[in-house]
PDB file of C-alpha atoms in Angstrom:
ATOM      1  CA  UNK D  23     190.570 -61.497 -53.869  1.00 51.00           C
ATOM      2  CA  UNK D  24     187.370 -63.793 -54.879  1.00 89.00           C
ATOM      3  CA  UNK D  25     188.979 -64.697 -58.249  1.00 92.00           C
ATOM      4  CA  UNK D  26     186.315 -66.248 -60.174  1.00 94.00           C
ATOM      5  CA  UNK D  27     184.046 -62.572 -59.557  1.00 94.00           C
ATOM      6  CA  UNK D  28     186.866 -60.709 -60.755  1.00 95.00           C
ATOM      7  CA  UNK D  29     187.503 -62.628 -63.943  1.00 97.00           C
ATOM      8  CA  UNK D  30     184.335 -62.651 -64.930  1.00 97.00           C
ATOM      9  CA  UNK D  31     183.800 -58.911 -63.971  1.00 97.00           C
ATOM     10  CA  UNK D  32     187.227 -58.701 -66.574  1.00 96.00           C
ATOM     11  CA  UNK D  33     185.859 -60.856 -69.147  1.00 97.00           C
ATOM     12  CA  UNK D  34     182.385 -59.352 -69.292  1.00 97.00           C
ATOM     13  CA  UNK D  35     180.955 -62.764 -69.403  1.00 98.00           C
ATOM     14  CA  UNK D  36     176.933 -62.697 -69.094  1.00 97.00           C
ATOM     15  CA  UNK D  37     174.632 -64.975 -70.330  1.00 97.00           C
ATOM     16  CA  UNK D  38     175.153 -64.605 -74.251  1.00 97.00           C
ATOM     17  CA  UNK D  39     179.066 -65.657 -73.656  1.00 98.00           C
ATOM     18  CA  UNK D  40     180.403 -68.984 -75.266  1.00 98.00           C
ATOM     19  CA  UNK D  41     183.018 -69.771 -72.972  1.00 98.00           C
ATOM     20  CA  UNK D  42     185.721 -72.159 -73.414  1.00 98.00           C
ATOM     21  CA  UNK D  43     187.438 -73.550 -69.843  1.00 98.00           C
ATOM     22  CA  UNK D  44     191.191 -74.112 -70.717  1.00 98.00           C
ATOM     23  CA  UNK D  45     192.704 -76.960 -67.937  1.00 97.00           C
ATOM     24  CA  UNK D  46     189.130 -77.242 -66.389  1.00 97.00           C
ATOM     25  CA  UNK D  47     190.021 -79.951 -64.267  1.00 96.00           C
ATOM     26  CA  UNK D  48     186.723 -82.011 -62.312  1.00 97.00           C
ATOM     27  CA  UNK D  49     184.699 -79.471 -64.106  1.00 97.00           C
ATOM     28  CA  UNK D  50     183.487 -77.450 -60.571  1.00 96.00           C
ATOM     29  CA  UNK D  51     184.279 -73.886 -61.619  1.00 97.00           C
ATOM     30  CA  UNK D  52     183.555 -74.573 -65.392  1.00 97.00           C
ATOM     31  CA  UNK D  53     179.861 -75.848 -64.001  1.00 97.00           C
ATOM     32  CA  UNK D  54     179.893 -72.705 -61.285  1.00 97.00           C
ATOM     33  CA  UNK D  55     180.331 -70.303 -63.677  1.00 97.00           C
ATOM     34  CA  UNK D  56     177.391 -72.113 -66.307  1.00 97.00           C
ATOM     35  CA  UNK D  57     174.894 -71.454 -63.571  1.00 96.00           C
ATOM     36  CA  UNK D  58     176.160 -68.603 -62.281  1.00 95.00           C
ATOM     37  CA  UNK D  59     176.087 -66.609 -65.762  1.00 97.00           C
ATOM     38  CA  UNK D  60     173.684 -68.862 -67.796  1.00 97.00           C
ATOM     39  CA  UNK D  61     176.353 -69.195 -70.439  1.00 98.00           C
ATOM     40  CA  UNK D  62     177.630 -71.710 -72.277  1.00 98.00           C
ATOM     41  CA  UNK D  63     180.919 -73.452 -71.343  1.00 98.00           C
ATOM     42  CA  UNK D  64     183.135 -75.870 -72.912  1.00 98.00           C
ATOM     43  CA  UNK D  65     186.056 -77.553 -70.459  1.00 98.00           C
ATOM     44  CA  UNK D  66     188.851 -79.390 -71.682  1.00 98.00           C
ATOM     45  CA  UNK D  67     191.553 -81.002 -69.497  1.00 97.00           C
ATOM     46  CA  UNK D  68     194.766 -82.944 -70.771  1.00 96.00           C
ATOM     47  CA  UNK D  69     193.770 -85.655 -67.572  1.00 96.00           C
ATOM     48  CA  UNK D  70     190.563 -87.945 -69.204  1.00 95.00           C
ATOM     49  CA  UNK D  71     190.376 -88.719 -65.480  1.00 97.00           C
ATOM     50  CA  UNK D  72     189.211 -85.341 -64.874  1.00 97.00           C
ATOM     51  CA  UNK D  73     187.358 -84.740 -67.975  1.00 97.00           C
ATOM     52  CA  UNK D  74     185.550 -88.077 -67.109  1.00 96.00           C
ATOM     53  CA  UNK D  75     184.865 -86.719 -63.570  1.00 97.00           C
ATOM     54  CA  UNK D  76     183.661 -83.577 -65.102  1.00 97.00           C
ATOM     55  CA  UNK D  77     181.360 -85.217 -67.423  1.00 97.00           C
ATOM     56  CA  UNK D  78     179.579 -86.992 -64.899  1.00 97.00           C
ATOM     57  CA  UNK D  79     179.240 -84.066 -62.809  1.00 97.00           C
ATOM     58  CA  UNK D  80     177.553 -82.464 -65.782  1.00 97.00           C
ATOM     59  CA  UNK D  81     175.044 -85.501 -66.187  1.00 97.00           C
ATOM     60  CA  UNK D  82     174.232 -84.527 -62.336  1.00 97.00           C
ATOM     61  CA  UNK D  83     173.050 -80.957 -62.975  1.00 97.00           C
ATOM     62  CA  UNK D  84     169.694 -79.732 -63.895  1.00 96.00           C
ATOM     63  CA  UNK D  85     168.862 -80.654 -67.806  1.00 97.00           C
ATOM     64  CA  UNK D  86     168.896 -76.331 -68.745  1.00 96.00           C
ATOM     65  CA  UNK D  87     172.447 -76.592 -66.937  1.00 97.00           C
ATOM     66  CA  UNK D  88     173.267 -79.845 -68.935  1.00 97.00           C
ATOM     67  CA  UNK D  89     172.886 -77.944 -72.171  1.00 97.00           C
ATOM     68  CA  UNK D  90     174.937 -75.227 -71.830  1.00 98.00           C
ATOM     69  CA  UNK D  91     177.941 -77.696 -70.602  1.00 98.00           C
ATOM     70  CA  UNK D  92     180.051 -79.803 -72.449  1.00 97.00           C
ATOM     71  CA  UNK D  93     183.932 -81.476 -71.433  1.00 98.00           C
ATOM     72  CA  UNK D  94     186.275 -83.399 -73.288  1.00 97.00           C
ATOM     73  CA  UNK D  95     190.034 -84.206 -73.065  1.00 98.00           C
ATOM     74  CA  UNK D  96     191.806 -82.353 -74.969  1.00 98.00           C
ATOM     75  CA  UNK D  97     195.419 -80.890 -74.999  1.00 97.00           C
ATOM     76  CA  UNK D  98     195.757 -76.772 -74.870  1.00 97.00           C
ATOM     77  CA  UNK D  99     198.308 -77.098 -77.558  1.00 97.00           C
ATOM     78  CA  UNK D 100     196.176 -78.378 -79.928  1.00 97.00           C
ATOM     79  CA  UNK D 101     192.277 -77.328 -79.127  1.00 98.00           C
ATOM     80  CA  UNK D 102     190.018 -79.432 -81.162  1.00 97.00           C
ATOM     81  CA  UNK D 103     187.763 -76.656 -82.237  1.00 98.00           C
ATOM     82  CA  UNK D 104     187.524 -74.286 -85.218  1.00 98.00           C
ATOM     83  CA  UNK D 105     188.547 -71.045 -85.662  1.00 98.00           C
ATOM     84  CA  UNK D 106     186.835 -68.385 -83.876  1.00 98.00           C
ATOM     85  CA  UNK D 107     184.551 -71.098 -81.621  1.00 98.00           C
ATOM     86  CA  UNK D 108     184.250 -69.478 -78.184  1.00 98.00           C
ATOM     87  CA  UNK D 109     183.673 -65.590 -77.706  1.00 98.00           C
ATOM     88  CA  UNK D 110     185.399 -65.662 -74.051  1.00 98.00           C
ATOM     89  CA  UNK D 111     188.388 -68.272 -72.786  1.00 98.00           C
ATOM     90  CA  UNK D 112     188.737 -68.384 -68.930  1.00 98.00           C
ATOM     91  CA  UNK D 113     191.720 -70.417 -68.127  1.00 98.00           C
ATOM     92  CA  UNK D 114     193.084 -70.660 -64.283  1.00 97.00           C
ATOM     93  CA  UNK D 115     196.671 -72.062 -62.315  1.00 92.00           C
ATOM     94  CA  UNK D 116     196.941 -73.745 -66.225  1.00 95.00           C
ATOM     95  CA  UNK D 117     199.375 -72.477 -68.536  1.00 95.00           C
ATOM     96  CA  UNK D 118     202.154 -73.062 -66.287  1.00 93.00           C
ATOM     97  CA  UNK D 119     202.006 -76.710 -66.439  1.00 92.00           C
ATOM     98  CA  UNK D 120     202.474 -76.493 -70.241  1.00 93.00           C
ATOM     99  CA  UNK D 121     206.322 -76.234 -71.011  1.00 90.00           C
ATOM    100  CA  UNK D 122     205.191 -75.154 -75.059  1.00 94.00           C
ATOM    101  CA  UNK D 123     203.561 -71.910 -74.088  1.00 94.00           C
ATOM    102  CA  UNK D 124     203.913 -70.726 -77.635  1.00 95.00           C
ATOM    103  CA  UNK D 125     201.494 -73.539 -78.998  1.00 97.00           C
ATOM    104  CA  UNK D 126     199.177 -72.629 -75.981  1.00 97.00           C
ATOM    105  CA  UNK D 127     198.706 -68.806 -77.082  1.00 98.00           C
ATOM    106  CA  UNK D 128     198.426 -69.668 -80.746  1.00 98.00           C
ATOM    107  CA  UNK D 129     196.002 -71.854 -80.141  1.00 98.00           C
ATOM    108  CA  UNK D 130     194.212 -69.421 -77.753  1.00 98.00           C
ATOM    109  CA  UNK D 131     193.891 -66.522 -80.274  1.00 98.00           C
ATOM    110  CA  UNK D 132     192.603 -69.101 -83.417  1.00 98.00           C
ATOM    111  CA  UNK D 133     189.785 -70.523 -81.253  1.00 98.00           C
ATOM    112  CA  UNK D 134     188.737 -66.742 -79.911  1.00 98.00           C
ATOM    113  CA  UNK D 135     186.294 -65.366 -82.102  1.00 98.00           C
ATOM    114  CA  UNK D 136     187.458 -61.454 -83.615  1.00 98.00           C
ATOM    115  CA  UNK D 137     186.409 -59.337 -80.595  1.00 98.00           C
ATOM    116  CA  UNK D 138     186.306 -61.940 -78.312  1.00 98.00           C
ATOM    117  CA  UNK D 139     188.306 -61.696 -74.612  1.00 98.00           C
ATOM    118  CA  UNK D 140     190.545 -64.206 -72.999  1.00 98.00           C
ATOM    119  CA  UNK D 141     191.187 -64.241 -69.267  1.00 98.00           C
ATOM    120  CA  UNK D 142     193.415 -66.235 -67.391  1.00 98.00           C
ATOM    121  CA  UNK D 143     196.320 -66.180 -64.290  1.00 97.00           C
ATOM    122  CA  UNK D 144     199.479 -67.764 -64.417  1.00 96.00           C
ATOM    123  CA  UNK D 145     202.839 -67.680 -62.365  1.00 96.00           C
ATOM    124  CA  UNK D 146     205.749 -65.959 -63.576  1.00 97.00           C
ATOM    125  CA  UNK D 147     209.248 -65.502 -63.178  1.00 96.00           C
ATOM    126  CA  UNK D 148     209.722 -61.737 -62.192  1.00 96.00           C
ATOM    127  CA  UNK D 149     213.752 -62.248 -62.552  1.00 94.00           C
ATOM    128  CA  UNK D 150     215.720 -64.905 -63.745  1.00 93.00           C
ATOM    129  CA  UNK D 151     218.359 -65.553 -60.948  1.00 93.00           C
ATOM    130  CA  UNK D 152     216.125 -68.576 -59.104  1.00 95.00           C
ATOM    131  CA  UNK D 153     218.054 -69.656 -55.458  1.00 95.00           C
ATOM    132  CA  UNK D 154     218.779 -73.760 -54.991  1.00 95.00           C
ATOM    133  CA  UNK D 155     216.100 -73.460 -52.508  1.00 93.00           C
ATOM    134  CA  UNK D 156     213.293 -71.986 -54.402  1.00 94.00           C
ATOM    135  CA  UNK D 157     214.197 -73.985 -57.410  1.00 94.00           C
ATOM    136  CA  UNK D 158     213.476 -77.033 -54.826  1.00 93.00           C
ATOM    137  CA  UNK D 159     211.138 -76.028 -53.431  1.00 91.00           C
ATOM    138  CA  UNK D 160     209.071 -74.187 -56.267  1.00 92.00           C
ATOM    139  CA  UNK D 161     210.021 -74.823 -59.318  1.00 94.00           C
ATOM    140  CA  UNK D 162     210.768 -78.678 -59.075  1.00 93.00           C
ATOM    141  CA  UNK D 163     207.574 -79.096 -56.913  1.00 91.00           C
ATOM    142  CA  UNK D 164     205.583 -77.868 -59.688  1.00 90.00           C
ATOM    143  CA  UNK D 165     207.607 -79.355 -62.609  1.00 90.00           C
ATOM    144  CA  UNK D 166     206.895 -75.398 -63.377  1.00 89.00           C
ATOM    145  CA  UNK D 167     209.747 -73.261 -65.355  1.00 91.00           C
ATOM    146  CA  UNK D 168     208.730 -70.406 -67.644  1.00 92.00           C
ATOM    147  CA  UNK D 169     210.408 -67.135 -69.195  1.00 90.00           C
ATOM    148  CA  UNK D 170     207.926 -64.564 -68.570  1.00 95.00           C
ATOM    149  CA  UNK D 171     208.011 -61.711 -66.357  1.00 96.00           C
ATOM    150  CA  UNK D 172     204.852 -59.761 -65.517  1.00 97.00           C
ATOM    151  CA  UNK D 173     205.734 -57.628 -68.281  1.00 97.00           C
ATOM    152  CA  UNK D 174     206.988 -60.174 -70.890  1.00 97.00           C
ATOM    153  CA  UNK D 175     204.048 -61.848 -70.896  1.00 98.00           C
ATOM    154  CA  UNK D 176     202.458 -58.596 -71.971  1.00 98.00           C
ATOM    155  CA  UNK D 177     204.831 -58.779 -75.077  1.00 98.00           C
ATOM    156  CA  UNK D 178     203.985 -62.548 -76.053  1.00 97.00           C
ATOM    157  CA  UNK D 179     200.305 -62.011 -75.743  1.00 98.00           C
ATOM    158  CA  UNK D 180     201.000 -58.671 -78.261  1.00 98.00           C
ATOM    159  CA  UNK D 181     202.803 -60.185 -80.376  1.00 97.00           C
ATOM    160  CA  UNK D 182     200.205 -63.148 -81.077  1.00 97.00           C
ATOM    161  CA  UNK D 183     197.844 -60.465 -81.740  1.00 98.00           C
ATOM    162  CA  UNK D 184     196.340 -59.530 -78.531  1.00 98.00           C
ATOM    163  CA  UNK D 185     194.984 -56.400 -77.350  1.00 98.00           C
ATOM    164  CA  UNK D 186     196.222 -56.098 -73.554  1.00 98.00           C
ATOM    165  CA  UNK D 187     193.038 -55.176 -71.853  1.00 98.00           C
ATOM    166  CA  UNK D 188     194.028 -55.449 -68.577  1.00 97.00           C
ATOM    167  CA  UNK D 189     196.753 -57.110 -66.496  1.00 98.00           C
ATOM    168  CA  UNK D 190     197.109 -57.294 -62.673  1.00 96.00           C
ATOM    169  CA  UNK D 191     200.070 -58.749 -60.435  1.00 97.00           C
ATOM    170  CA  UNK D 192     198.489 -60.261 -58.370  1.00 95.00           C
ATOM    171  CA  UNK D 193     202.177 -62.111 -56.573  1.00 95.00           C
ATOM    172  CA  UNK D 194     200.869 -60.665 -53.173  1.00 94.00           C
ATOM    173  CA  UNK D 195     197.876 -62.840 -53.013  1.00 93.00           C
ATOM    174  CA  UNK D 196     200.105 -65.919 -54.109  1.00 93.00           C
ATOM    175  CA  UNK D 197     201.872 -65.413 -50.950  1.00 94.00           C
ATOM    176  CA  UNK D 198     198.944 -65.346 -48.952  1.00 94.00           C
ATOM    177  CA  UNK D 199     197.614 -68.514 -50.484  1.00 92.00           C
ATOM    178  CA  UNK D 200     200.520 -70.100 -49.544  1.00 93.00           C
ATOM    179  CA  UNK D 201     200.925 -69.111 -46.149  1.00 92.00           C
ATOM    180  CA  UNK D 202     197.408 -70.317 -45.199  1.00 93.00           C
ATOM    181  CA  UNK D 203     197.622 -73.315 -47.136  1.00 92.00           C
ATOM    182  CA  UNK D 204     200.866 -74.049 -44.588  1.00 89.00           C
ATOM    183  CA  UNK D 205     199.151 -72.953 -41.480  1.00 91.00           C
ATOM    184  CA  UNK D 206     196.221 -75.890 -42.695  1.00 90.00           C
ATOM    185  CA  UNK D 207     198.817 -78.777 -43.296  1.00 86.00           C
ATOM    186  CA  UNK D 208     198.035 -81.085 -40.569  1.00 84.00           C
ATOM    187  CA  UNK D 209     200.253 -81.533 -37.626  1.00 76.00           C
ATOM    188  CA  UNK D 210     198.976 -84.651 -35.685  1.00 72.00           C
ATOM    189  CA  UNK D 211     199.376 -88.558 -37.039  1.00 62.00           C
ATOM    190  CA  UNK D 212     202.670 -89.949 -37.541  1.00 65.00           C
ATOM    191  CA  UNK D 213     201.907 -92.241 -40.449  1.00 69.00           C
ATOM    192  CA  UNK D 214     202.563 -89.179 -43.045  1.00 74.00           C
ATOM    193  CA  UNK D 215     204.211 -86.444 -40.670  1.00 76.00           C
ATOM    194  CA  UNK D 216     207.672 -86.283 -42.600  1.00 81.00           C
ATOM    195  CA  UNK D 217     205.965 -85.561 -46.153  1.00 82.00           C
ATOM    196  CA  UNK D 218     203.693 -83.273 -44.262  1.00 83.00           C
ATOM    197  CA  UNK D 219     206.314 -81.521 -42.326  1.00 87.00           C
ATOM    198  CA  UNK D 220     208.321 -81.468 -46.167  1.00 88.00           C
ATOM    199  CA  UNK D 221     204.805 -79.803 -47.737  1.00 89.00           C
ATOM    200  CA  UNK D 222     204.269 -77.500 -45.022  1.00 90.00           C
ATOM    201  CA  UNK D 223     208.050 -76.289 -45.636  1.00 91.00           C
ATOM    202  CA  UNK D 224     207.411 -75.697 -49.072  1.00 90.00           C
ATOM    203  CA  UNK D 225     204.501 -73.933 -48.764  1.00 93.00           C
ATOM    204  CA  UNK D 226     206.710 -71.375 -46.559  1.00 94.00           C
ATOM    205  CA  UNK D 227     209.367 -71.168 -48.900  1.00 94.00           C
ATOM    206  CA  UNK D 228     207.069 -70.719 -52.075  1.00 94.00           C
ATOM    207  CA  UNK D 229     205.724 -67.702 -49.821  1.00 94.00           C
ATOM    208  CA  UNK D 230     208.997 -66.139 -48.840  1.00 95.00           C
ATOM    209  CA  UNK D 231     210.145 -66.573 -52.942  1.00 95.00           C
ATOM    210  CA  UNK D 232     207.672 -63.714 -54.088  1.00 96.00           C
ATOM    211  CA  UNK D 233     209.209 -61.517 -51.442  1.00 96.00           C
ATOM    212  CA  UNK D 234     211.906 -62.143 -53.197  1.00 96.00           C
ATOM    213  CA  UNK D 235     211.185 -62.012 -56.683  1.00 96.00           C
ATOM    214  CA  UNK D 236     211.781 -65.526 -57.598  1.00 97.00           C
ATOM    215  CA  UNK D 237     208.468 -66.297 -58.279  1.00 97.00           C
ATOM    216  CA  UNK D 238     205.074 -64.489 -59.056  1.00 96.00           C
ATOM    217  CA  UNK D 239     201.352 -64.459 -60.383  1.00 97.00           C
ATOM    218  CA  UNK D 240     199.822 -62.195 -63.326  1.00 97.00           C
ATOM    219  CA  UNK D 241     195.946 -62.081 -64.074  1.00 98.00           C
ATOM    220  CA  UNK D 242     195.664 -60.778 -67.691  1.00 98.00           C
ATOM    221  CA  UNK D 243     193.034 -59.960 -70.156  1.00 98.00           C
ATOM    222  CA  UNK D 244     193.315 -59.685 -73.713  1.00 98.00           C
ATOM    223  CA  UNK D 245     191.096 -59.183 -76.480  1.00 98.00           C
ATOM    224  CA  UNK D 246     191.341 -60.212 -80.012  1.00 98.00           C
TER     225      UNK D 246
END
C-alpha cells in the first residue's frame, strides 16, 4: 500500500488541516505532506539530531512552504503545546519505540482539538506467547515490547476518549516490507558481511513472525 495516500485519504487532511507530525524524524514526510496538502505541519522528534536536520531542511524549501512548517524536539510523552493545538496528528513506525504508551495517548487526545482526527500505524503483539527466536530477532532488535493486540489497541484508544474511526491490520504488508528489505541487504564486500548476513537473517525471521502471530502492524484512526 502507498501509506502516506492512505493516511491522508483517512485523516481527511486538505489544505485547512493543522497537522502535528508525532516522531517526524529528518522532517521528509512531515515537509512531503506540507506541499503536498498546503497544510500546516508541526514535527517533533525525541532525537535534536533529527529535529536539527529537519529544521534545516525546512530553511531549504520555498518561503510559502517555510511558513506552514515548523520542528522542534520534543518528547511524545509530554507535547509542548496547548490543549486542542492541531486539528489532525499523523504519527508513523513511532509509538512503538515509546515503552509509556499511556502518556503517549493522553497526550495525543489533549493536543487534538474536539473533532479533530488522529492517524497513525504501529506494531502489535497479536498474542502474547513470543518464541526465543522472534524475541531475538524482533523484539530485542527493536528494543520494541508492547501489550496491544489489533483489537486492544482499539480499547486503549476508547477508553482515552477516542472515537474508532477506522482501523486496518495491515501485518501482511509488514511481511512484505521485510522480505524485500532482506532480498536488498547487500551480499558482496567482506568488511561488514557477518552483520549483514545477521540483518538479512532478521529481516527473514521478523517476516516469518507475522505468519505466526508473534508480531503485527495496525493503521488506526480515531477522532476526538
Amino acid at each position: 500500500i502507498n501509506l502516506n495516500r492512505v493516511m491522508i485519504a483517512e485523516g481527511k487532511i486538505d489544505s485547512s488541516a493543522k497537522v502535528l507530525d508525532i516522531g517526524c524524524g529528518n522532517g521528509t514526510t512531515a515537509i512531503w505532506l506540507c506541499k503536498e496538502q498546503g497544510c500546516h505541519v508541526t514535527g517533533i522528534d525525541l532525537s535534536g539530531v533529527r529535529a536539527n536536520n529537519a529544521a534545516e531542511d525546512r530553511a531549504r524549501q520555498a518561503a510559502d512552504v517555510q511558513a506552514r512548517l515548523h520542528f522542534e524536539k520534543a518528547s511524545a510523552t509530554e507535547l509542548p503545546f496547548a490543549d486542542g493545538s492541531f486539528s489532525r496528528l499523523w504519527s508513523q513506525a513511532t509509538f512503538y519505540h515509546v515503552p509509556d504508551k499511556d502518556s503517549v495517548l493522553n497526550e495525543a487526545y489533549r493536543v487534538l482539538e474536539a473533532g479533530g482526527i488522529m492517524v497513525f500505524d504501529d506494531l502489535i503483539k497479536p498474542q502474547p506467547n513470543i518464541s526465543p527466536d522472534t524475541q531475538k530477532h524482533v523484539y530485542e532488535r527493536l528494543l520494541y515490547d508492547t501489550d496491544f493486540s489489533f483489537d486492544s489497541y482499539q480499547d486503549a484508544l476508547k477508553s482515552k476518549g477516542f472515537k474508532v474511526l477506522h482501523a486496518r491490520d495491515i501485518s501482511d504488508h509488514l511481511k512484505t516490507s521485510y522480505l524485500k528489505l532482506a532480498d536488498r541487504v547487500p551480499t558482496d564486500g567482506k568488511e561488514h558481511a557477518e552483520h549483514y548476513k545477521e540483518l538479512a537473517e532478521s529481516y527473514r525471521r521478523t517476516a516469518a513472525a507475522v505468519d505466526t502471530k508473534e508480531v503485527g502492524w495496525g493503521l488506526f484512526v480515531c477522532q476526538k
